[in-house]
Tab-separated table of C-alpha atoms and ligand atoms in Angstrom:
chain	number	residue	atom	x	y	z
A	1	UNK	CA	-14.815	1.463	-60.240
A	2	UNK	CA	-12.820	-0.755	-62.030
A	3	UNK	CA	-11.414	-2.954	-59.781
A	4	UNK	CA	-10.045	-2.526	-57.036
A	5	UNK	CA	-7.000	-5.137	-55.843
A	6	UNK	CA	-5.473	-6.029	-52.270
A	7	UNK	CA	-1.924	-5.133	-53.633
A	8	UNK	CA	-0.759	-3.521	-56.584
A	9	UNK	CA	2.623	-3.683	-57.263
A	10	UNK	CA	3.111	-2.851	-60.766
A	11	UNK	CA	1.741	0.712	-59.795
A	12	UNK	CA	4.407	1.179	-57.436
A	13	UNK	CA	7.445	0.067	-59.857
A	14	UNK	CA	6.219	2.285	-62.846
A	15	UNK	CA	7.096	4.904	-60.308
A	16	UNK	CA	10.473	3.942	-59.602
A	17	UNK	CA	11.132	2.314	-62.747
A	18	UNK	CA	14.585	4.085	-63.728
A	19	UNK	CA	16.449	3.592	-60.673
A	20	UNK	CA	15.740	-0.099	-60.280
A	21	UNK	CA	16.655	-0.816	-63.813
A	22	UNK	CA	19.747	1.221	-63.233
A	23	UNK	CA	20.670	-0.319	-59.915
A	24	UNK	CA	19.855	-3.919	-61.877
A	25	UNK	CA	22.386	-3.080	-64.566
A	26	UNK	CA	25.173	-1.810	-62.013
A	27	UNK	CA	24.628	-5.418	-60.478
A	28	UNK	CA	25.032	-7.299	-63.852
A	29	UNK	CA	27.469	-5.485	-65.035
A	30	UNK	CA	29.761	-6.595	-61.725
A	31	UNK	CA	28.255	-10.222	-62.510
A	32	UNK	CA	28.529	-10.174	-58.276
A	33	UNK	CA	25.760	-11.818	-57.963
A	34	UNK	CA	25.521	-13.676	-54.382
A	35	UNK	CA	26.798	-11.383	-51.163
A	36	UNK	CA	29.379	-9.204	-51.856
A	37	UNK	CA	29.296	-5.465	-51.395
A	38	UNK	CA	25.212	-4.344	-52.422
A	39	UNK	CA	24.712	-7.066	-49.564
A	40	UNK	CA	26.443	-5.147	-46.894
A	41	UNK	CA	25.325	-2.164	-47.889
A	42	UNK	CA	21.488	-3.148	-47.433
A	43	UNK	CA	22.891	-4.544	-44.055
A	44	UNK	CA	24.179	-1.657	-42.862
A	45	UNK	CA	21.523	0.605	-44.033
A	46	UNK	CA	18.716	-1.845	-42.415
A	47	UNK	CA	20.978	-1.835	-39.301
A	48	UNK	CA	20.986	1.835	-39.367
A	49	UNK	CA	17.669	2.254	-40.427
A	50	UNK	CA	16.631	-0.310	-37.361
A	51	UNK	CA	18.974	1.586	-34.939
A	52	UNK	CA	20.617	-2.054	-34.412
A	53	UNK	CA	24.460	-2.605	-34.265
A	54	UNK	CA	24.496	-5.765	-36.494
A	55	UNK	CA	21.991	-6.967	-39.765
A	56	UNK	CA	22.445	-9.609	-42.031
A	57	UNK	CA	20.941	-10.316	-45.092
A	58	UNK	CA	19.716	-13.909	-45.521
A	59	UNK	CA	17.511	-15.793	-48.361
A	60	UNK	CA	13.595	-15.390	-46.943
A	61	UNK	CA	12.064	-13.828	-43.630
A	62	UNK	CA	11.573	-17.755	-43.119
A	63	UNK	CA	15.020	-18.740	-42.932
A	64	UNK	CA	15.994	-15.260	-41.068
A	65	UNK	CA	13.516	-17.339	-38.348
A	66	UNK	CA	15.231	-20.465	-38.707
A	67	UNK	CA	18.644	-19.499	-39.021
A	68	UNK	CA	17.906	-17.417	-35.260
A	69	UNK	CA	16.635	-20.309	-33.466
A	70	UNK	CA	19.967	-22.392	-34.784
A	71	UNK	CA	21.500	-19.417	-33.225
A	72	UNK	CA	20.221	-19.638	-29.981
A	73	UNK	CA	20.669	-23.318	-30.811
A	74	UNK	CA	17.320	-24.466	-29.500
A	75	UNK	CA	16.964	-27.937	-30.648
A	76	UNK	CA	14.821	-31.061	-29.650
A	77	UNK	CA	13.733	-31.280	-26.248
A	78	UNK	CA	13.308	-27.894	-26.081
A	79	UNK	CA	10.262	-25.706	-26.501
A	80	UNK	CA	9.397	-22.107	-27.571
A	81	UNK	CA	6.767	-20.060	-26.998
A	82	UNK	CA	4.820	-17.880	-29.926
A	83	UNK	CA	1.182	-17.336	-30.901
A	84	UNK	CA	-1.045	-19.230	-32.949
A	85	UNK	CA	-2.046	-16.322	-34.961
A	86	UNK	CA	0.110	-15.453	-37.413
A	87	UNK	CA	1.699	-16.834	-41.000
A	88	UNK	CA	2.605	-20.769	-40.744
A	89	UNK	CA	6.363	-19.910	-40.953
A	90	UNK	CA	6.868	-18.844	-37.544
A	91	UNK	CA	5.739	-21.670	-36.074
A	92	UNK	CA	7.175	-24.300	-38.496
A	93	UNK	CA	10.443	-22.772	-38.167
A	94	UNK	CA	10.728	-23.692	-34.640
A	95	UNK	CA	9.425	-27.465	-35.811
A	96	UNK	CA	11.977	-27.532	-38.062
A	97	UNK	CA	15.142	-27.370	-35.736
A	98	UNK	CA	13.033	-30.187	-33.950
A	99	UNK	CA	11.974	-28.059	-30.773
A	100	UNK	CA	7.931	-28.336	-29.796
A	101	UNK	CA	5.693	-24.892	-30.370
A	102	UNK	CA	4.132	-23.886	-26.759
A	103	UNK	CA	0.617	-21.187	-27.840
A	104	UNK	CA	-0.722	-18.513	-26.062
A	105	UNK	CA	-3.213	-16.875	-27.488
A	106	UNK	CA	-3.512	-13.142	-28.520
A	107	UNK	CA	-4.841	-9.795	-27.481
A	108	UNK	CA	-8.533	-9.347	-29.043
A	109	UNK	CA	-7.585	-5.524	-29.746
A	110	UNK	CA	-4.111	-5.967	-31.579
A	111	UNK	CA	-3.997	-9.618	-32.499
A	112	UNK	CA	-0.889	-10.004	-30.818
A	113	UNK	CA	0.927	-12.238	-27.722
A	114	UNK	CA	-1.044	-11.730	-25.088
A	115	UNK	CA	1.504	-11.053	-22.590
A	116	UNK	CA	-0.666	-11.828	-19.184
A	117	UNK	CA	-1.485	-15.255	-20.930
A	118	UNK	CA	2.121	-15.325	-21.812
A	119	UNK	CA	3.156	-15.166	-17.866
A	120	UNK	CA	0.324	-17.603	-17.482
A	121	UNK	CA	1.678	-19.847	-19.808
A	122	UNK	CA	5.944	-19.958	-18.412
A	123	UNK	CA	4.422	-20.307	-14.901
A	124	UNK	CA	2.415	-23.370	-16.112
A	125	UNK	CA	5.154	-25.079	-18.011
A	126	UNK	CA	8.188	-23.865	-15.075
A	127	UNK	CA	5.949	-26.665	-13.060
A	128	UNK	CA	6.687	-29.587	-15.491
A	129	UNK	CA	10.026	-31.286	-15.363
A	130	UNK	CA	9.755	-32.470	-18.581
A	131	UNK	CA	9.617	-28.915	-20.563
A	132	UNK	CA	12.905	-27.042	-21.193
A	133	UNK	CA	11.645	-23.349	-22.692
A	134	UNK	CA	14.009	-21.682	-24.744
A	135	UNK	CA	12.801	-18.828	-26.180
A	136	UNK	CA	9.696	-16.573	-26.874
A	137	UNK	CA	8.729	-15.253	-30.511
A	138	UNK	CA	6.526	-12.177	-30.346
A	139	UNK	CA	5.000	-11.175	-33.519
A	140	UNK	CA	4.428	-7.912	-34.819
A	141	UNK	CA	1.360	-8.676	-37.052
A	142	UNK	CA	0.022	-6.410	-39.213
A	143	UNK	CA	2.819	-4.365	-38.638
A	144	UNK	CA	1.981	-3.494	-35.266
A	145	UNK	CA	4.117	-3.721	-32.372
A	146	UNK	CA	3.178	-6.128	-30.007
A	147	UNK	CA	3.491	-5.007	-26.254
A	148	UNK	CA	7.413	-5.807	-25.995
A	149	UNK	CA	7.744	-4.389	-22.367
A	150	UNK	CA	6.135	-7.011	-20.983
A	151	UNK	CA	7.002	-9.769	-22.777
A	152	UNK	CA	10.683	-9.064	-22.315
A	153	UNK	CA	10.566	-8.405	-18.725
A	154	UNK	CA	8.916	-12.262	-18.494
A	155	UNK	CA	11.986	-13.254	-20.692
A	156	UNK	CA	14.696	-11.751	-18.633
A	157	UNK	CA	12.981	-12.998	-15.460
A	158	UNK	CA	13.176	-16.772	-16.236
A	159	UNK	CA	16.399	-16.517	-18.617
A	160	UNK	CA	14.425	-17.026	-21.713
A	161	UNK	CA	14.790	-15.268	-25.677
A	162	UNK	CA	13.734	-13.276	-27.469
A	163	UNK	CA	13.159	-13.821	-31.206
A	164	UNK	CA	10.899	-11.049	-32.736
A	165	UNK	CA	9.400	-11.912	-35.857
A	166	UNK	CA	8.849	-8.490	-37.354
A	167	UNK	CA	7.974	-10.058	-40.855
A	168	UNK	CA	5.382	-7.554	-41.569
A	169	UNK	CA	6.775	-4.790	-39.676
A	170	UNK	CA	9.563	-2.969	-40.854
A	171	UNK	CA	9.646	0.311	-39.426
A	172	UNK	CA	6.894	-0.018	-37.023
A	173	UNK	CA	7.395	1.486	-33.445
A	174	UNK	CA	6.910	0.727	-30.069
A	175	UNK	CA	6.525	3.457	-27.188
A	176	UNK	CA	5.677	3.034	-24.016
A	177	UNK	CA	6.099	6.196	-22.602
A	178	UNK	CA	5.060	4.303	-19.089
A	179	UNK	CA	8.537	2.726	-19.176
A	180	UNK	CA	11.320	3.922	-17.349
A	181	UNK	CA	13.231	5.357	-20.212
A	182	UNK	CA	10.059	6.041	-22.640
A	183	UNK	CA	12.349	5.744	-25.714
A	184	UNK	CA	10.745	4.978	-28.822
A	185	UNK	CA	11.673	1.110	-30.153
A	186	UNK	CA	11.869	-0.028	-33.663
A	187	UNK	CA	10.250	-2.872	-34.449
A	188	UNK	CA	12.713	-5.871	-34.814
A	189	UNK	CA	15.565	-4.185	-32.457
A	190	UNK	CA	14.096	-4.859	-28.749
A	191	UNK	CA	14.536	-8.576	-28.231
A	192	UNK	CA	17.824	-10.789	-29.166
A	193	UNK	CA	17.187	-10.841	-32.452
A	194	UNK	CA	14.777	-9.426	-34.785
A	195	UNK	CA	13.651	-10.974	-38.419
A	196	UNK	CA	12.187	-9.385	-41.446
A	197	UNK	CA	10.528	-10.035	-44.980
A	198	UNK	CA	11.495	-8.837	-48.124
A	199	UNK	CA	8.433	-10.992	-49.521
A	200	UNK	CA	7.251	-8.842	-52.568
A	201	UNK	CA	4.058	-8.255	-50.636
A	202	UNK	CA	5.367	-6.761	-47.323
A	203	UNK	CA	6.227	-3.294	-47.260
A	204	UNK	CA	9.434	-2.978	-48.051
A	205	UNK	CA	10.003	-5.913	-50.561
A	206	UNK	CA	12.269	-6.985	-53.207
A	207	UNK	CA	11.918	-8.971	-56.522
A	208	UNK	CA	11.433	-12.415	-55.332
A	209	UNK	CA	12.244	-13.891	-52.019
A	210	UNK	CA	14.656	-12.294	-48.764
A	211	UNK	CA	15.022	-11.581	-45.710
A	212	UNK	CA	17.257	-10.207	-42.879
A	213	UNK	CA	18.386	-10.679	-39.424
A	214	UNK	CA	19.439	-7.972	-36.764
A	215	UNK	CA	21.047	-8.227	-33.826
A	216	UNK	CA	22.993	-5.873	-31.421
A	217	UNK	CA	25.423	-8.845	-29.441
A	218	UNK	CA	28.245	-9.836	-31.173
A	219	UNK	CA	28.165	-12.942	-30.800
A	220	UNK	CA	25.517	-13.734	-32.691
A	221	UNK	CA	26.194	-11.780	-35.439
A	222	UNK	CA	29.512	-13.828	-36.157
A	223	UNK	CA	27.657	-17.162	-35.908
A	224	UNK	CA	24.639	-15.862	-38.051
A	225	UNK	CA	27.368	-14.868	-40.488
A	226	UNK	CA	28.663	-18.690	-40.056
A	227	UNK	CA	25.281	-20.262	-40.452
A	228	UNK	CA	24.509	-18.823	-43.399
A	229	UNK	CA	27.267	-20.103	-45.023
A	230	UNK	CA	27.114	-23.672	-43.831
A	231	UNK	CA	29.030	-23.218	-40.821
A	232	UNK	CA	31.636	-22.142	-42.361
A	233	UNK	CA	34.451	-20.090	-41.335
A	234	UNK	CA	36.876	-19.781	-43.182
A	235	UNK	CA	35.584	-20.963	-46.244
A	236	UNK	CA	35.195	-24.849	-46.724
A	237	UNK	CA	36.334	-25.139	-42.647
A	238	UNK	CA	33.063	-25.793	-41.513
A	239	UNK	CA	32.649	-25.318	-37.687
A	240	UNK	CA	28.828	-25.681	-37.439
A	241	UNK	CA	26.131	-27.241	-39.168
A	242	UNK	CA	24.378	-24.198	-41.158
A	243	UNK	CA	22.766	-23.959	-44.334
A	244	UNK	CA	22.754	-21.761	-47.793
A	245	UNK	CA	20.637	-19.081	-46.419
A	246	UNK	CA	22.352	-15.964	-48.492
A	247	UNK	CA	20.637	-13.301	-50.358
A	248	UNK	CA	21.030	-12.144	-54.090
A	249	UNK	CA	23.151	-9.121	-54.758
A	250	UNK	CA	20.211	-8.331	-57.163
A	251	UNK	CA	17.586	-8.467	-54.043
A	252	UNK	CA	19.514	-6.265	-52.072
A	253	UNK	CA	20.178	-3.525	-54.994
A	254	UNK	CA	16.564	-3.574	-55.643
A	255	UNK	CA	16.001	-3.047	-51.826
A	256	UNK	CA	18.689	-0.569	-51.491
A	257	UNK	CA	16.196	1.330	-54.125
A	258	UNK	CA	13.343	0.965	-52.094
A	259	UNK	CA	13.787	1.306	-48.346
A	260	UNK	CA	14.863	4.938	-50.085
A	261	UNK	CA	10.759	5.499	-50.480
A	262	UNK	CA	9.704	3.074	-47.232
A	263	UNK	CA	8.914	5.608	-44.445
A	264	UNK	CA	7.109	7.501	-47.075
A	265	UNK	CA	5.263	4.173	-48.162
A	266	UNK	CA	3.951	3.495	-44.808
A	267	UNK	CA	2.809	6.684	-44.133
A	268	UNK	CA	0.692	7.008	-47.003
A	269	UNK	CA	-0.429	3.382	-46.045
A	270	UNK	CA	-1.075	5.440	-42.314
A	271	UNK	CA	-3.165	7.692	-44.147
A	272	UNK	CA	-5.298	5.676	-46.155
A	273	UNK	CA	-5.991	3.376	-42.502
A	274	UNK	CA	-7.266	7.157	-41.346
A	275	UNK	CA	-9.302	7.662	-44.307
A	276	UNK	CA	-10.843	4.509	-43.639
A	277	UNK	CA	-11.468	4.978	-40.116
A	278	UNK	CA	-12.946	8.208	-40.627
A	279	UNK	CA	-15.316	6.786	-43.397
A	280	UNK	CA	-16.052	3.961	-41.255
A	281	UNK	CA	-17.449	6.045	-38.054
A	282	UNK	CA	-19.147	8.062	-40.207
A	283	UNK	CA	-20.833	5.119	-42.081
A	284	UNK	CA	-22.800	4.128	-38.096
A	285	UNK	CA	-21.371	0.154	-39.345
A	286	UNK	CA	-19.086	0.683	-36.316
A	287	UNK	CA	-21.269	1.869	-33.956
A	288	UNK	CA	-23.772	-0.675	-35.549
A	289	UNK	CA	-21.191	-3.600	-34.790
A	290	UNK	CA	-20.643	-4.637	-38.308
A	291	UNK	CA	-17.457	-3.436	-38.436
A	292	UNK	CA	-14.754	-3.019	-35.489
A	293	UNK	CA	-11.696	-1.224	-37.396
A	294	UNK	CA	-8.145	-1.538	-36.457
A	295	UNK	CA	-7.297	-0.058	-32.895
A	296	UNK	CA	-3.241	1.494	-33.706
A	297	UNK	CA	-3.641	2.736	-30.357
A	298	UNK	CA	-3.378	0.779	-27.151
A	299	UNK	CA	-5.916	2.663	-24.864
A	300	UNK	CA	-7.174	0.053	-22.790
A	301	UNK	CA	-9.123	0.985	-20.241
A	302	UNK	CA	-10.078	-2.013	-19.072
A	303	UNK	CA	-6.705	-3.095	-18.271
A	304	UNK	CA	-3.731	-1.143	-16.858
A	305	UNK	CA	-2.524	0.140	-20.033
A	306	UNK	CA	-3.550	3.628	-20.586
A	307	UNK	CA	-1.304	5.725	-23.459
A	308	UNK	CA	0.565	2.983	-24.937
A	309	UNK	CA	1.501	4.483	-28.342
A	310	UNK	CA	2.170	2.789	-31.087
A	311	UNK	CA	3.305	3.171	-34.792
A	312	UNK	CA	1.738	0.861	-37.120
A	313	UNK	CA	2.735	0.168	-40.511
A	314	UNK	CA	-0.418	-1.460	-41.904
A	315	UNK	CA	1.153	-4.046	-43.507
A	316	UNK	CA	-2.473	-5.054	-43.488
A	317	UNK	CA	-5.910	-3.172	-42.719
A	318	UNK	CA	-7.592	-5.626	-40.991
A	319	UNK	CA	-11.422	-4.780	-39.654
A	320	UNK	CA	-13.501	-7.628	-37.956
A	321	UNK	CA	-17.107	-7.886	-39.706
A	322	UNK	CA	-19.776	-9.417	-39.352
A	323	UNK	CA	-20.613	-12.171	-41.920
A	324	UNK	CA	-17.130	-12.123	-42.559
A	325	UNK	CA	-17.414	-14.550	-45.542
A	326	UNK	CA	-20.569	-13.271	-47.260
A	327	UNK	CA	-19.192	-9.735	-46.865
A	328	UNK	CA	-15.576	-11.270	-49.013
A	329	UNK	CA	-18.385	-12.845	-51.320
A	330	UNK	CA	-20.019	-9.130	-52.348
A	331	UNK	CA	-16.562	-7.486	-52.199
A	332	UNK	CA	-15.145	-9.854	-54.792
A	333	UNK	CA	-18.514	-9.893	-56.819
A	334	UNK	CA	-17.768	-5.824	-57.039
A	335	UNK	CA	-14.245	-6.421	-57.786
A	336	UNK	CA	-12.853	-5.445	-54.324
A	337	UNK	CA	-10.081	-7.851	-53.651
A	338	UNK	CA	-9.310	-8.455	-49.990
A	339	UNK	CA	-7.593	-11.412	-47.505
A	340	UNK	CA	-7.533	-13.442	-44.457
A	341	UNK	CA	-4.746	-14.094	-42.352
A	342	UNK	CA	-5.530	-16.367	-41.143
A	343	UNK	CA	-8.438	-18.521	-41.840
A	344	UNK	CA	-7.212	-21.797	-39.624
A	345	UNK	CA	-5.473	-20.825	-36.460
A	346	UNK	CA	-1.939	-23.001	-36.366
A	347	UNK	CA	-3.047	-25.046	-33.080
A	348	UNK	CA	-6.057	-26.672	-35.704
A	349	UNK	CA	-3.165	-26.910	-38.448
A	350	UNK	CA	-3.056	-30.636	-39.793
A	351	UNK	CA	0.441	-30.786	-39.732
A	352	UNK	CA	0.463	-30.043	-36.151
A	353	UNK	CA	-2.290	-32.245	-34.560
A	354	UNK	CA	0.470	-34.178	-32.779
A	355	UNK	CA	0.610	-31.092	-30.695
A	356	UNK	CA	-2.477	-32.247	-29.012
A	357	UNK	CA	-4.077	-28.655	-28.809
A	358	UNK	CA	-7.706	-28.688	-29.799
A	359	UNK	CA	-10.837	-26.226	-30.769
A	360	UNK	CA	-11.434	-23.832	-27.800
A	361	UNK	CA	-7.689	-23.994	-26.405
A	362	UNK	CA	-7.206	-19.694	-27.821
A	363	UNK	CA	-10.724	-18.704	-27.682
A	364	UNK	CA	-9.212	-15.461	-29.398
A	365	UNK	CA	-7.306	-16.812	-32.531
A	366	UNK	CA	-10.254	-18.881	-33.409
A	367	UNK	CA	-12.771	-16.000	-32.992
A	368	UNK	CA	-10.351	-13.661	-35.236
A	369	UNK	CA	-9.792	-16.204	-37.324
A	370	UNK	CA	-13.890	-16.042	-38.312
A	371	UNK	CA	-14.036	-12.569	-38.272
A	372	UNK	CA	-11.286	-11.019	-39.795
A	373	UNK	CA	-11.025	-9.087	-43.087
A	374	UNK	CA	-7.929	-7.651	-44.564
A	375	UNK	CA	-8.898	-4.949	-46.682
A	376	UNK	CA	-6.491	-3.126	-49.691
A	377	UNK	CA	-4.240	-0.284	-47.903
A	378	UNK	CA	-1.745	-0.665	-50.203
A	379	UNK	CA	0.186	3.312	-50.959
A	380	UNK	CA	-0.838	3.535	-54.436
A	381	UNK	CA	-4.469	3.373	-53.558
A	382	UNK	CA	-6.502	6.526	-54.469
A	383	UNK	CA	-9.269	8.325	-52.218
A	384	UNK	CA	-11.815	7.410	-55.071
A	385	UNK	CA	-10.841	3.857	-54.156
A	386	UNK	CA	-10.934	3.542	-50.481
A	387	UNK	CA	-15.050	5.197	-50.935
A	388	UNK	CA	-15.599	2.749	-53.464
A	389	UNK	CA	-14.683	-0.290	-50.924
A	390	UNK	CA	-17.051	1.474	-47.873
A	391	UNK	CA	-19.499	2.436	-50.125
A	392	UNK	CA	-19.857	-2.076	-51.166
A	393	UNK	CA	-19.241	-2.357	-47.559
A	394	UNK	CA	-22.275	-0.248	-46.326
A	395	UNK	CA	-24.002	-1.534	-49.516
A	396	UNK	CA	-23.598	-5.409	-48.222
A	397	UNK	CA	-25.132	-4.120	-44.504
A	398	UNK	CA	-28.314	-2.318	-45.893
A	399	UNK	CA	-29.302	-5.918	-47.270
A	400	UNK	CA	-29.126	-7.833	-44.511
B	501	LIG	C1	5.912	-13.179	-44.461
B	501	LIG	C2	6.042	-13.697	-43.092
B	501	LIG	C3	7.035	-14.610	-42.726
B	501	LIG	C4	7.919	-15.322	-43.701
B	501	LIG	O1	8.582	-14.560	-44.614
B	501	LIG	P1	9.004	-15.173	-46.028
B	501	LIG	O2	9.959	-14.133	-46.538
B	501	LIG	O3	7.793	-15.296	-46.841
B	501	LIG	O4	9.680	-16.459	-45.790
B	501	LIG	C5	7.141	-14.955	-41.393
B	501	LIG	N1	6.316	-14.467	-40.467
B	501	LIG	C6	5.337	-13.609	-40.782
B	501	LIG	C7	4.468	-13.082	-39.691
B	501	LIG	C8	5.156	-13.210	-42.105
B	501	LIG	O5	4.166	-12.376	-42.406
């Protein structure tokens, strides 16, 4: 094998080649280059797409984050709740409208909010006068849904939001056929508002940097639209204190292109998780405990959750295995390319030692962080491939 790489993009635009450099041209040749109509067309296709009544396109997933907490307009002296699992930007989002990050820590299986914790957690801090909590953001890592019932049950009960950061998890679903209605959820459309990516590397992503908000009150939507203008409304009458968080008519022409080919993305990045499960039973490494494979599937038995389905996007493939960092040492020296997210849990961040949290506060985002392996899963990737990774994998187990 040649080499196999985490992500290969270039594969993937050779494929769709024509009708990005067509949709490029239309988009020059307007010379409309910021907003304007390929904007609200994305936005209404995501909103559609989402089944949300509002979307708007702003300049990363980052500032879709930021630019939702201004929204709510949680501020200093208030707090939010999120994980400490995930990428930096969700948590320095909420730093940066000057509000203080509250952790809980995640569910072992899915990586995500742990939503007893979570209860734990608002009960603990509904005790001290001093903390004012605003809002809760879930997120949907990996692009798996974390469990939302739950979580936004907590919220209503004790008046709090709901931000979802669904980053890496366009598309994903949530059913809990438990609930009263047993509707399936998109990922991104269950709390107040929902954020994603169009980072190159997430799965539906654009030519540089975007992102995009949805929403289905009202009300938000017109002050999103205001904040992302600098307040503004009309134009140079600025009623709020916003920002330039707009995206490129070129982004969302490019993305208009793509989110064409997105459910048929993720499910070939659903098959190729399956091909790698299978391989990996078969291999005895799970069964051996060198490697625990993703779980799409909530079927704990241990707790009360018995048949909570969910539809994962495998944004990443991420397995837990032993010797974690040796194992990344043979991939690489056999050209397999693969990542961690995260290596440092944000609670040991540097930048956020004032926080006061130290090692052994989320026993569970420190032990992922040491175990976990994100392996390619990318669409493009070929059977050959996949058998070339487990066959290193089972090749790095027989040595030890
Ligand atoms: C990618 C990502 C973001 C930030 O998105 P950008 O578009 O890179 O700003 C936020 N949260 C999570 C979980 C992400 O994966």
């Amino acid at each position: 094998m040649k080499k196999v790489p985490l992500l290969d993009l270039r594969s993937q635009y050779s494929l769709i080649k024509e009708e990005i450099r067509k949709a490029i041209d239309e988009v020059l040749e307007s010379q409309c280059l910021i907003l304007g109509s390929k904007v609200e067309e994305l936005e209404k296709s995501i909103a559609h797409y989402c089944g949300s009544k509002f979307a708007i396109g702003v300049s990363s997933g980052t500032d879709a984050l930021l630019i939702s907490l201004m929204t709510l307009d949680v501020a200093q002296g208030d707090s939010v709740i999120t994980t400490p699992y995930t990428f930096f930007s969700t948590v320095g989002s909420i730093v940066r409208v000057g509000a203080r990050p509250i952790f809980v820590d995640i569910d072992p299986t899915t990586y995500n909010m742990d939503p007893q914790k979570l209860g734990e957690v608002i009960e603990k801090m509904g005790r001290k006068s001093n903390v004012t909590v605003k809002a809760i953001i879930p997120v949907h890592l990996y692009g798996q849904c974390a469990h939302m019932d739950p979580i936004l049950e907590l919220a209503k009960e004790h008046r709090l939001k709901v931000i979802e950061d669904a980053a890496q998890a366009i598309g994903a679903e949530y059913i809990n056929p438990n609930s009263s209605d047993g509707t399936v959820k998109k990922a991104g459309n269950m709390g107040h508002l929902g954020c994603f990516s169009f980072f190159p590397s997430k799965n539906l992503g654009g030519f540089g940097d975007g992102g995009m908000v949805i929403t289905n009150d009202e009300s938000f939507y017109e002050k999103l639209k205001m904040l992302r203008v600098h307040g503004a409304k009309p134009k140079y009458y600025h009623k709020l204190i916003g920002g330039n968080f707009r995206l490129d008519a070129l982004q969302a022409a490019i993305l208009l292109v793509k989110l064409r080919y997105l459910d048929e993305w993720s499910e070939k990045r659903r098959q190729n998780a399956c091909y790698y499960d299978t391989l990996f039973a078969e291999s005895g490494l799970v069964e051996k405990g060198f490697i625990s494979p993703p779980e799409p599937v909530y079927r704990y038995k241990k707790r009360e959750i018995t048949s909570l389905l969910n539809y994962h996007i495998y944004n990443q493939y991420v397995v837990r295995a032993e010797g974690r960092d040796n194992l990344k040492e043979y991939l690489k020296k056999n050209r397999v390319e693969t990542g961690i997210y995260y290596p440092i849990p944000l609670h040991l961040q540097e930048c956020l030692s004032y926080l006061g949290y130290k090692k052994g506060d989320f026993p569970q985002a420190e032990k992922a962080a040491s175990q976990t392996l994100a392996l390619p899963i990318y669409p493009e990737l070929t059977h050959n491939m996949i058998e070339w990774v487990v066959d290193c994998i089972i090749d790095f187990y027989r040595t030890l």
